[in-house]
Coordinates of C-alpha atoms and ligand atoms in Angstrom, one line a residue:
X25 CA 90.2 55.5 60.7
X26 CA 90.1 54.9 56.8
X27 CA 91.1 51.2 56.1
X28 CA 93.7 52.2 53.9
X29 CA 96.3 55.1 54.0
X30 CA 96.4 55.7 50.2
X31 CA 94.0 54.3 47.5
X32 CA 97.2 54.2 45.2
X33 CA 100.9 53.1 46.0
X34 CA 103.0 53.4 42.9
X35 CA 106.9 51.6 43.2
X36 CA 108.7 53.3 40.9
X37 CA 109.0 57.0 39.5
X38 CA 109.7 56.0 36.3
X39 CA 107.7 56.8 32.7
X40 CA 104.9 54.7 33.2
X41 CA 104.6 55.0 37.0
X42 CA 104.9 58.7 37.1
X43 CA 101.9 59.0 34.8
X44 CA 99.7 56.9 36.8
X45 CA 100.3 58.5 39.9
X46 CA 99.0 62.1 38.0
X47 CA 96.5 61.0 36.2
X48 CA 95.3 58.8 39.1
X49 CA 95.6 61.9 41.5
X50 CA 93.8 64.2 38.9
X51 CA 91.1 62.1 39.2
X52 CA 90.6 62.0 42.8
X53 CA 92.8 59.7 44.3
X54 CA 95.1 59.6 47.1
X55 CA 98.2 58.8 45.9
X56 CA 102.1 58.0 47.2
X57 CA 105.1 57.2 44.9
X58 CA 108.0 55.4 46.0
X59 CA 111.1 55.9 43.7
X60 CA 114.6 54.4 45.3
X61 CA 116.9 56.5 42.7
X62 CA 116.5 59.4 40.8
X63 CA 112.7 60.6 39.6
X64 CA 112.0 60.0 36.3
X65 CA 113.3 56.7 35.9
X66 CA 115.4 55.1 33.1
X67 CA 114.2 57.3 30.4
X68 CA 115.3 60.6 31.8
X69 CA 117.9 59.7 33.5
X70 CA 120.2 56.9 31.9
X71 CA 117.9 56.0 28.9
X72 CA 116.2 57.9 25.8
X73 CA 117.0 61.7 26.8
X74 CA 120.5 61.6 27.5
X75 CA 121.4 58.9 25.2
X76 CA 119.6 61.5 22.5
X77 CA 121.9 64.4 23.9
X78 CA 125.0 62.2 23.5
X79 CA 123.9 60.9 19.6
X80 CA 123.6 64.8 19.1
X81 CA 126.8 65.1 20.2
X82 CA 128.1 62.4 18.1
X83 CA 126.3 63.8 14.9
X84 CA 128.7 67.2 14.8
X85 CA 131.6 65.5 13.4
X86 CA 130.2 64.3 10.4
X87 CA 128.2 67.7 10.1
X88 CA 131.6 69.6 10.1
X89 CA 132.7 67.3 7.0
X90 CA 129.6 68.0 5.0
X91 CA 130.3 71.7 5.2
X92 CA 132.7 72.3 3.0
X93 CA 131.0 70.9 0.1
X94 CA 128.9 73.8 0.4
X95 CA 131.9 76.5 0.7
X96 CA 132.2 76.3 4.6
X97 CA 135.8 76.3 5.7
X98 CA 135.8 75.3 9.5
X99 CA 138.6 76.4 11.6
X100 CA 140.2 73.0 13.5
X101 CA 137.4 71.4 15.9
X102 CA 137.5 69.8 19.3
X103 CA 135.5 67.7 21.2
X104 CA 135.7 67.6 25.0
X105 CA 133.7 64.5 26.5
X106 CA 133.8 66.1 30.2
X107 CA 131.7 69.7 28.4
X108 CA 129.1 67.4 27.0
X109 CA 128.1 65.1 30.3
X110 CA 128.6 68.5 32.1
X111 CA 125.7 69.7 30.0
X112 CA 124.2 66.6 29.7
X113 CA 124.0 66.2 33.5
X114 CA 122.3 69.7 34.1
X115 CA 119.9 69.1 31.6
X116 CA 118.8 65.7 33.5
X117 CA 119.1 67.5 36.4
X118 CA 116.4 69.7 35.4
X119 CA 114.0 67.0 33.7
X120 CA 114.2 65.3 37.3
X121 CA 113.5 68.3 39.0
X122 CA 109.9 68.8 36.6
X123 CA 108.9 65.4 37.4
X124 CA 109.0 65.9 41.0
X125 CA 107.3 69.3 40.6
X126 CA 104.8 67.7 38.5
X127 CA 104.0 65.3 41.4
X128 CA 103.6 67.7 43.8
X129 CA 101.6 69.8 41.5
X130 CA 98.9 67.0 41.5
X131 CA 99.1 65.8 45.0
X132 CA 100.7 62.3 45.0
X133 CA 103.1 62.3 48.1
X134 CA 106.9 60.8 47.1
X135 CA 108.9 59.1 49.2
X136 CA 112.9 58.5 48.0
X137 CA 113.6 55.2 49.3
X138 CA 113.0 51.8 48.1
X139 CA 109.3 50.2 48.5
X140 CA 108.4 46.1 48.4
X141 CA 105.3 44.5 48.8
X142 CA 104.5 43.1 52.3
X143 CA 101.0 41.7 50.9
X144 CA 98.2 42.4 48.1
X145 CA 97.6 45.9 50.1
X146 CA 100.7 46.8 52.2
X147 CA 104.1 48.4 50.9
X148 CA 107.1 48.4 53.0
X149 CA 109.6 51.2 52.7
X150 CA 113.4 51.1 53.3
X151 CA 112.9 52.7 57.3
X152 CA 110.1 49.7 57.7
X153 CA 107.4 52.3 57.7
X154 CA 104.6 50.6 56.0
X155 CA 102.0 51.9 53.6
X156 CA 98.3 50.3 53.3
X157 CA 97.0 50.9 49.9
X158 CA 93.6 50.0 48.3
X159 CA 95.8 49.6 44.8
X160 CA 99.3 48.4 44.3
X161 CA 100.9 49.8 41.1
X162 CA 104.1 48.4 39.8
X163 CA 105.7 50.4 37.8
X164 CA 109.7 49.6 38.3
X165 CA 111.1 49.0 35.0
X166 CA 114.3 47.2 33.8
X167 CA 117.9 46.7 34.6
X168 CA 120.7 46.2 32.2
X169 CA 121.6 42.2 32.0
X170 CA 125.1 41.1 31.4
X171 CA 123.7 37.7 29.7
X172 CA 126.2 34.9 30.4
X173 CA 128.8 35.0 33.4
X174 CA 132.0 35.5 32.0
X175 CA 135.3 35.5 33.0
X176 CA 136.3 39.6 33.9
X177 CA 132.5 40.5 33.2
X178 CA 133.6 43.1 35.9
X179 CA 135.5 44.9 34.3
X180 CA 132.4 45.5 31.4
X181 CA 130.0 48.7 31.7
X182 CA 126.5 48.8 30.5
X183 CA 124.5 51.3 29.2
X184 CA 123.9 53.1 32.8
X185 CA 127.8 53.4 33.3
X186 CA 128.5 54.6 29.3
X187 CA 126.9 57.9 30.5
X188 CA 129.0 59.0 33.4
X189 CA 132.2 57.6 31.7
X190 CA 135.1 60.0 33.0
X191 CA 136.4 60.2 29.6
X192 CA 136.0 59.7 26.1
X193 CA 137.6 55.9 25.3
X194 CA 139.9 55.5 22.6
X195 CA 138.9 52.4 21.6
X196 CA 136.1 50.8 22.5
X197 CA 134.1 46.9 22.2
X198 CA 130.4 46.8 22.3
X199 CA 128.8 43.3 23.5
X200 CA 125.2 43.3 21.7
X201 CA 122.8 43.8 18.6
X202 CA 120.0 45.1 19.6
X203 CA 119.1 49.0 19.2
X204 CA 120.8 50.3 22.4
X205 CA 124.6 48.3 21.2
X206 CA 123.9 49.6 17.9
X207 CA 123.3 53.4 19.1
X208 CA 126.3 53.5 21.6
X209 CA 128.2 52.0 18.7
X210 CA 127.6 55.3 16.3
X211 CA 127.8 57.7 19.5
X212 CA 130.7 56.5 20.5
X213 CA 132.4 56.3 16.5
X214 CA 130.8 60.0 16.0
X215 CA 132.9 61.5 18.3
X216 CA 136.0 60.1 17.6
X217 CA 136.6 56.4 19.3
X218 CA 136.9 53.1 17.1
X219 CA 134.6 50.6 17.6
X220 CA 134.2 46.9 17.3
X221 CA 130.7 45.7 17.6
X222 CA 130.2 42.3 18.2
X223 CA 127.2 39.8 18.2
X224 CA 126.3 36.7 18.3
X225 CA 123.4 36.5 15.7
X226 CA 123.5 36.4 12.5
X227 CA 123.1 40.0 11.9
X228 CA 122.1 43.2 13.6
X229 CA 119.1 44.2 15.3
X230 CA 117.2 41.1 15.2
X231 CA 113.3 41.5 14.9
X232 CA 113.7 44.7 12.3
X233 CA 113.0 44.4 8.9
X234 CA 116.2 42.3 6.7
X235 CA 116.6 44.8 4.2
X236 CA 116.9 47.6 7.0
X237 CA 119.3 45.5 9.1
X238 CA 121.8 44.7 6.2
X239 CA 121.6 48.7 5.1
X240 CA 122.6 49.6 8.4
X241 CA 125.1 47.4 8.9
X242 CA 126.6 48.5 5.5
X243 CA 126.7 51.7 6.3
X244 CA 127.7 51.4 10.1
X245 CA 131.1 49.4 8.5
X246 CA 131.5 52.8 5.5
X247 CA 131.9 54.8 8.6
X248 CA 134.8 52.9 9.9
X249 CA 133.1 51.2 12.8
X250 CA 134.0 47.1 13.1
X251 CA 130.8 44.9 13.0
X252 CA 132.0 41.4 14.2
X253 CA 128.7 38.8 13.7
X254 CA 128.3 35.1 14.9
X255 CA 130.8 35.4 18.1
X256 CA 130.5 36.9 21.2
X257 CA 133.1 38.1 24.0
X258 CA 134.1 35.2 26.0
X259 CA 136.5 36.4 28.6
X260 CA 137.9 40.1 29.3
X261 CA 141.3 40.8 31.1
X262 CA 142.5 43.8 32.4
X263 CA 146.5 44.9 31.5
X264 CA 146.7 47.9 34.0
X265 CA 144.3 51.1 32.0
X266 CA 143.6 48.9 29.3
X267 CA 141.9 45.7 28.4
X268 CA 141.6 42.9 26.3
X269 CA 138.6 41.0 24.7
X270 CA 138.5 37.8 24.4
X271 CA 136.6 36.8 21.5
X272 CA 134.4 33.4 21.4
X273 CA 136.4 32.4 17.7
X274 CA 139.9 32.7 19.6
X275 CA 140.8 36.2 18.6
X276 CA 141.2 39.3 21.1
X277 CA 140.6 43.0 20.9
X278 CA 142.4 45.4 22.9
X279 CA 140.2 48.4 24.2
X280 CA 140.0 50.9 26.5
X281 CA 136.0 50.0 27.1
X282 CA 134.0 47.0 27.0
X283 CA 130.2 47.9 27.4
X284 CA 127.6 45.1 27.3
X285 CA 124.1 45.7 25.8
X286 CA 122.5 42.4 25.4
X287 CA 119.3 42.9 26.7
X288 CA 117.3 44.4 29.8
X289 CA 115.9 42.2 32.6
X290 CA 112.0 42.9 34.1
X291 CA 113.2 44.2 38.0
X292 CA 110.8 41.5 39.9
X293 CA 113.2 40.5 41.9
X294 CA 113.3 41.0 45.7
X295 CA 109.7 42.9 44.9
X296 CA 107.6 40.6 47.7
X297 CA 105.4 39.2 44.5
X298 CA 105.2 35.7 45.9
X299 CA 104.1 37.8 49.4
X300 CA 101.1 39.9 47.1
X301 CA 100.3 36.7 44.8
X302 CA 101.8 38.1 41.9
X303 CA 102.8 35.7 39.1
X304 CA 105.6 36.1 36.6
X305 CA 104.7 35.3 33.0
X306 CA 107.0 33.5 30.1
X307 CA 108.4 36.5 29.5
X308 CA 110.4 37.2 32.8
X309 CA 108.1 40.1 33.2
X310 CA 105.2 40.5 35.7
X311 CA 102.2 38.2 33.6
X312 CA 99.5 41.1 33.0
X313 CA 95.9 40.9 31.0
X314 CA 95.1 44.0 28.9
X315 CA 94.0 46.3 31.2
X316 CA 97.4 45.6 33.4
X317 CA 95.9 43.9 36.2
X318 CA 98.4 41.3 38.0
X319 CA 97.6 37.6 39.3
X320 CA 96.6 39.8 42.5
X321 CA 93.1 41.6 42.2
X322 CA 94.3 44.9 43.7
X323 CA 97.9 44.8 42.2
X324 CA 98.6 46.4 38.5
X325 CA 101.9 46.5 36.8
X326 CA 102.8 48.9 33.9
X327 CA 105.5 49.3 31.5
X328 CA 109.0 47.4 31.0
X329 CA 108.5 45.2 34.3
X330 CA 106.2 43.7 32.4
X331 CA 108.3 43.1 29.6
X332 CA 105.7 43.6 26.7
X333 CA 106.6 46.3 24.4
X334 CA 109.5 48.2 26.0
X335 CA 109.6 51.5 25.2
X336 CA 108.5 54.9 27.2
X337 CA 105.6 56.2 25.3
X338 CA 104.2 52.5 26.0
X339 CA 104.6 52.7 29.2
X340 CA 103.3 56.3 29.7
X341 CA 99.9 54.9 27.4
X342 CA 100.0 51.8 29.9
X343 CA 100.1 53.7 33.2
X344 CA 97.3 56.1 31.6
X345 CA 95.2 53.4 30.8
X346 CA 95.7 51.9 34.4
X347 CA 94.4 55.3 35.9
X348 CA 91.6 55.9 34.0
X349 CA 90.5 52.3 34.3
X350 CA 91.0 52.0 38.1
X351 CA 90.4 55.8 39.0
X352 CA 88.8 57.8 36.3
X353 CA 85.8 55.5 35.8
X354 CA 86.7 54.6 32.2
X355 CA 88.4 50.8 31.4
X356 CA 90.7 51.3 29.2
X357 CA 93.0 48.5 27.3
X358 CA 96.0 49.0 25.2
X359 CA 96.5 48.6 21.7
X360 CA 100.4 47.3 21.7
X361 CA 99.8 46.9 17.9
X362 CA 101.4 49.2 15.2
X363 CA 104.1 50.9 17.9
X364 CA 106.4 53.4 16.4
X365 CA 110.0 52.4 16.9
X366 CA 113.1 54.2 16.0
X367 CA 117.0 53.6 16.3
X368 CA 118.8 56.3 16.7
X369 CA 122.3 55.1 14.6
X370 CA 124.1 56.3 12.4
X371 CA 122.5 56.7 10.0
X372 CA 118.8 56.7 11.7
X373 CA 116.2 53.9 11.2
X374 CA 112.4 54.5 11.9
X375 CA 109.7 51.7 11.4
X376 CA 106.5 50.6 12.2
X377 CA 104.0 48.0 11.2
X378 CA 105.0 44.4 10.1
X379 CA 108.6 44.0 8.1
X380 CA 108.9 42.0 5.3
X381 CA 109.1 38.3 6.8
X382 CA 106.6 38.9 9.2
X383 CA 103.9 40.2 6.3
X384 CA 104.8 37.3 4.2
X385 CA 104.0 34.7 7.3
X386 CA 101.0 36.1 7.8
X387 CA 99.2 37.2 4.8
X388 CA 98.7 35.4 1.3
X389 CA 99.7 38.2 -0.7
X390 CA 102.7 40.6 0.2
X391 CA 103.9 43.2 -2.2
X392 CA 106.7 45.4 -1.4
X393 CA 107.9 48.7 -3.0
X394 CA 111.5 49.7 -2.3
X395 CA 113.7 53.1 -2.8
X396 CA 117.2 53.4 -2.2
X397 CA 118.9 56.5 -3.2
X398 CA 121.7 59.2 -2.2
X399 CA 119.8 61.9 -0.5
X400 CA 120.5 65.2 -2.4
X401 CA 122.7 66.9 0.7
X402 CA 125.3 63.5 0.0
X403 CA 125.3 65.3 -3.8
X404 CA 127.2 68.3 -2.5
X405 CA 128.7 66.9 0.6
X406 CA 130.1 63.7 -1.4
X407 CA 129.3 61.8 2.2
X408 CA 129.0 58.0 0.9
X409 CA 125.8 57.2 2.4
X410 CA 122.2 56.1 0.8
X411 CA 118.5 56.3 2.0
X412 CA 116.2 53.2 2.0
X413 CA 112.7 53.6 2.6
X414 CA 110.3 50.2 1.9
X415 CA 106.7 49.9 2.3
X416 CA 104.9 46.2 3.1
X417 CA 101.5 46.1 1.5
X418 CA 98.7 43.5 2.0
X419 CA 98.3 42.8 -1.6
X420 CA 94.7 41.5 -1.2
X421 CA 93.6 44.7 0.5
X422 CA 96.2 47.4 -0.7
X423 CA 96.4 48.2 3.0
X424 CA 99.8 50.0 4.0
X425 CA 100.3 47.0 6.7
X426 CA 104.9 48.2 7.6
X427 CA 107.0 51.2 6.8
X428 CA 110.7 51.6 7.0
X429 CA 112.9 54.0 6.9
X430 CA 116.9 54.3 7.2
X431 CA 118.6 57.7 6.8
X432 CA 118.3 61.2 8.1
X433 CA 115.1 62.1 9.8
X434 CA 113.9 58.7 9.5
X435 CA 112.5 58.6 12.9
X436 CA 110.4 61.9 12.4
X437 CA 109.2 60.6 9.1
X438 CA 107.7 57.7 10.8
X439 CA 106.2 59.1 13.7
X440 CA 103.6 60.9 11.0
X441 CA 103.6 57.7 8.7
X442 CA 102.8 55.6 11.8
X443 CA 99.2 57.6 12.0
X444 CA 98.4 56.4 8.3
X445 CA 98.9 53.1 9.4
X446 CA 97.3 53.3 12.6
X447 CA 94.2 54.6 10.2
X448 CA 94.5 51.6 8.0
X449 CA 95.3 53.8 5.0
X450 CA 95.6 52.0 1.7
X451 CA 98.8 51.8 -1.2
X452 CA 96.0 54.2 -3.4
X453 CA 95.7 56.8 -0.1
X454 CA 99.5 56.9 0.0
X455 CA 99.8 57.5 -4.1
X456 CA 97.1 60.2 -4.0
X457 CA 98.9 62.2 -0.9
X458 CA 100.7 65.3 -2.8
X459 CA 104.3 64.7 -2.5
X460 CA 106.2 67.4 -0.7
X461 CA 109.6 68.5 -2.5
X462 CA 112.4 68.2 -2.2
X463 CA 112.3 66.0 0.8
X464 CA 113.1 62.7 1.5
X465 CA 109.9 61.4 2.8
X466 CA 108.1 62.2 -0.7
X467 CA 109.5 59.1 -1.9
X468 CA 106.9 57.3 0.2
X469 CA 104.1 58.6 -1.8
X470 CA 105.9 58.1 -5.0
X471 CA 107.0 54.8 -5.1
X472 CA 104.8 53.3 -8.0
X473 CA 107.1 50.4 -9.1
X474 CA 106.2 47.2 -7.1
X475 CA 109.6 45.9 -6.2
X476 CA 108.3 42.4 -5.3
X477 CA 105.2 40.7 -4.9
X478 CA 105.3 37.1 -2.9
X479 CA 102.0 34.8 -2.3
X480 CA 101.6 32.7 0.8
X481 CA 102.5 29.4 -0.2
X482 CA 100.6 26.9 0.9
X483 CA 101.4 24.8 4.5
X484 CA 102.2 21.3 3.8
Ligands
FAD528 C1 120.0 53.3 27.0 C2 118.5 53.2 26.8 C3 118.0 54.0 25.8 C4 116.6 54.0 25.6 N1 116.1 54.7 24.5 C5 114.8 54.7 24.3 C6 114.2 55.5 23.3 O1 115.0 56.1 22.5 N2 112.9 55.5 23.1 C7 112.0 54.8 24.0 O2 110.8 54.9 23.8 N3 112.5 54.1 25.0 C8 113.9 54.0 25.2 N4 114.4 53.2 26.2 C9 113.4 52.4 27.0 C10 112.8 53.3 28.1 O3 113.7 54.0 28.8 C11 111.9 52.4 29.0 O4 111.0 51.7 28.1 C12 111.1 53.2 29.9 O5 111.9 54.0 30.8 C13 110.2 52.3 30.8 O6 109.5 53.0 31.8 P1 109.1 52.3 33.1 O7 108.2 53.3 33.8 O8 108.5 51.0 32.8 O9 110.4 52.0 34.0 P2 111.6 53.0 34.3 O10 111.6 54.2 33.6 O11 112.8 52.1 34.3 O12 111.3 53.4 35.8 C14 111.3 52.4 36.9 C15 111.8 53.1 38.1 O13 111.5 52.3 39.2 C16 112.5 52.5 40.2 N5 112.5 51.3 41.1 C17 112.8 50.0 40.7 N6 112.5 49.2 41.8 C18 112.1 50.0 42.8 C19 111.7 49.7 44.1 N7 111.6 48.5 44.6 N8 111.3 50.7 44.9 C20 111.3 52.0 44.4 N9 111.7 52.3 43.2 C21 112.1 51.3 42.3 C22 113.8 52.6 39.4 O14 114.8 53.3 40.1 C23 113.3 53.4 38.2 O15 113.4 54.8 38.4 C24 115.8 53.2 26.4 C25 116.3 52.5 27.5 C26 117.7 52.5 27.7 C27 118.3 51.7 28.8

């Protein structure tokens, strides 16, 4: 009898998990993948795709308003909130239904049911059958958090409850400042609700570049939606369908919907890591080296459980990497370095690289070339919104080191941009790419103003 039932147990059939069962089943192994909910993970199901169905949705509105600048005359439009998670629904229905076909393609067994480590080599499923494994891949993402324990924090939803709301609120109070608070905020305005966002930084979308934070927020308050800064929701009470936020400055809002977005939480918790040796790093998450190997030789751990760069294509490249290190003959570390990241608000931001502050702290010459302008569909539509793309340059090598963008299409502008940088390209390779016009993107190889130029000064 083989010493081990399976040479790979993956917990979790999320992004980064469902990769490294395929790719570790394509190359040979046998391989078994628990997933307790719903295939696909937080991505398909109650992350990225449906919240990008829903800011689709959201985007109509505005699109209807535009057209009669350009001699459109609509006839009266509705919105029905119970169509569009209908459709929605179906279309996550289907995404779940490929991943499970793609796992059965390869060969990895599933099991629906909940799986926690017994020790370094033995996974326990939710009917106590248990699985011995020569690897141990955790792959079991994140959970919403509700940060401090408030008074009524009961009645608040989070992100996984927003999509299966039974209706549309009217009026709605969104906890949070980071990108998932901020894109609920403009579904949520887009089709019709108001909305009072409230955080307790300083401003929006901490970690982003300053100038694309204040632009958003700008233009997040000229399209009617509340941004609240330096307070947070104390307490919320419930007045029979409707309720009442308590706000940490004394006043209240009354709302139909209080949703919390204040950050996710690594899910290590009732996992048997102390059992399997696994240590948790400063970061909450599982503590990992580069090639995703745990405290525990025979245990890895991929994507947002480890709480390193939390996005899906990261954990997809992670649980690659894992496979083809482990499996395929071929260690292979990744670069978490010059990561593509987009928030899709209204209007949209894309970046990657360094922002401004972050370029200055580090190198001792930063120069920075700036456009803001009304893109030419705002000239017929008279919509009062403006584009701002910036560049971050190393001004002692003229590398291209951050790009930002904020307006339409900004995130597909910088999934292309975010190649030049990942190639290093230069100021000079930027000026001599031929624009392409009329587009909004040309402005990033036609800026030739420097807008600022800032030396390192010198530590004391
Ligand atoms: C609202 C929202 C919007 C987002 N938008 C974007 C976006 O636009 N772009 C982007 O790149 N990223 C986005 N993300 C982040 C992205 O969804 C995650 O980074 C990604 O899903 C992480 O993949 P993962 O494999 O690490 O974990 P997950 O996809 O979370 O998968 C983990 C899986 O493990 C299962 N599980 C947990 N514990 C166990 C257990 N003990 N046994 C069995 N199964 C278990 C869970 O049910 C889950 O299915 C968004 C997230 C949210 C919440």
């Amino acid at each position: 009898m083989p010493e081990y039932d399976v040479d790979l147990f993956v917990i979790g059939g999320g992004s980064g998990g469902v990769r490294a069962a395929r790719i570790a089943a394509q190359h040979g192994a046998r391989v078994m993948l628990a997933e307790e909910y719903r295939m696909g993970g937080t991505c398909v199901i109650r992350g990225c795709v449906p919240k990008k169905l829903l800011v689709y949705a959201s985007r109509f509105h505005a699109e209807f308003e535009d057209a009669a600048g350009f001699g459109w005359t609509l006839p009266h439009s509705s919105f029905d909130w119970a169509t569009l998670i209908a459709n929605k629904d179906k279309e996550i229905a289907r995404l779940e239904a490929a991943y499970t076909a793609t796992l059965q393609k390869a060969g990895v067994s599933t099991a629906k049911s909940r799986a926690v480590l017994a020790d370094g080599h033995t996974v326990q499923l939710a009917n106590g059958e248990r699985v011995r494994a020569a690897y141990v891949l955790i792959a079991t993402g994140g959970t919403p958090s509700y940060g401090d324990q408030i008074p009524g924090i009961e009645h608040a939803i989070s992100s996984n409850e927003a999509f299966h709301l039974p209706e549309l609120p009217r009026r709605v109070v969104i906890q949070g400042g980071g990108y998932i608070a901020v894109e609920f905020a403009g579904i949520f305005a887009g089709l019709g609700a108001q909305v009072t966002l409230v955080y307790r930084g300083e401003n929006i979308l901490r970690g982003f570049d300053d100038d694309v934070r204040q632009h958003l927020r700008m233009d997040m308050e000229r399209h009617g939606i509340r941004v609240i800064t330096g307070c947070k929701v104390a307490a919320i009470e419930r007045h029979g369908a409707h309720l009442s936020a308590h706000l940490s400055g004394g006043n209240h809002i009354s709302a139909d919907c209080v949703m919390f977005a204040v950050g996710r939480l690594p899910n290590v918790s009732k996992l048997g890591l102390k059992e399997a040796g696994v240590e948790i790093g400063k970061n909450g998450g599982i503590a990992v080296d580069e090639y995703s190997r745990t405290s525990s030789a025979s245990i890895y751990a991929v994507g947002d459980v480890t709480n390193r760069v939390n996005l899906t294509p990261v954990a997809i490249r992670e649980g690659h990497a894992f496979a083809d290190s482990v499996f395929g003959g071929k260690p292979t570390a990744v670069d978490h370095t010059n990561v593509p990241t987009a928030v899709f608000s209204d209007p949209e931001i894309g970046a990657v690289g360094l922002t401004e502050a972050e370029a200055r702290a580090r190198l001792a010459h930063t120069d920075i070339y700036k456009a803001m302008f009304r893109p030419l569909k705002a000239m017929l539509s008279g919509r009062d919104t403006t584009v701002l793309l910036k560049l971050v340059v190393d001004g002692a090598t003229g590398r291209v080191v951050g790009c930002h963008a904020v307006g339409e299409g900004a995130a597909e502008m910088i999934q292309m941009a975010a190649i030049a940088i990942k190639m290093r390209a230069t100021k000079a390779d930027f000026d001599a790419t031929m624009a392409l016009h009329p587009t909004t993107g040309e402005e990033f190889v036609t800026m030739r103003t420097r807008t600022a130029t800032y030396a390192r000064e010198a530590a004391e």
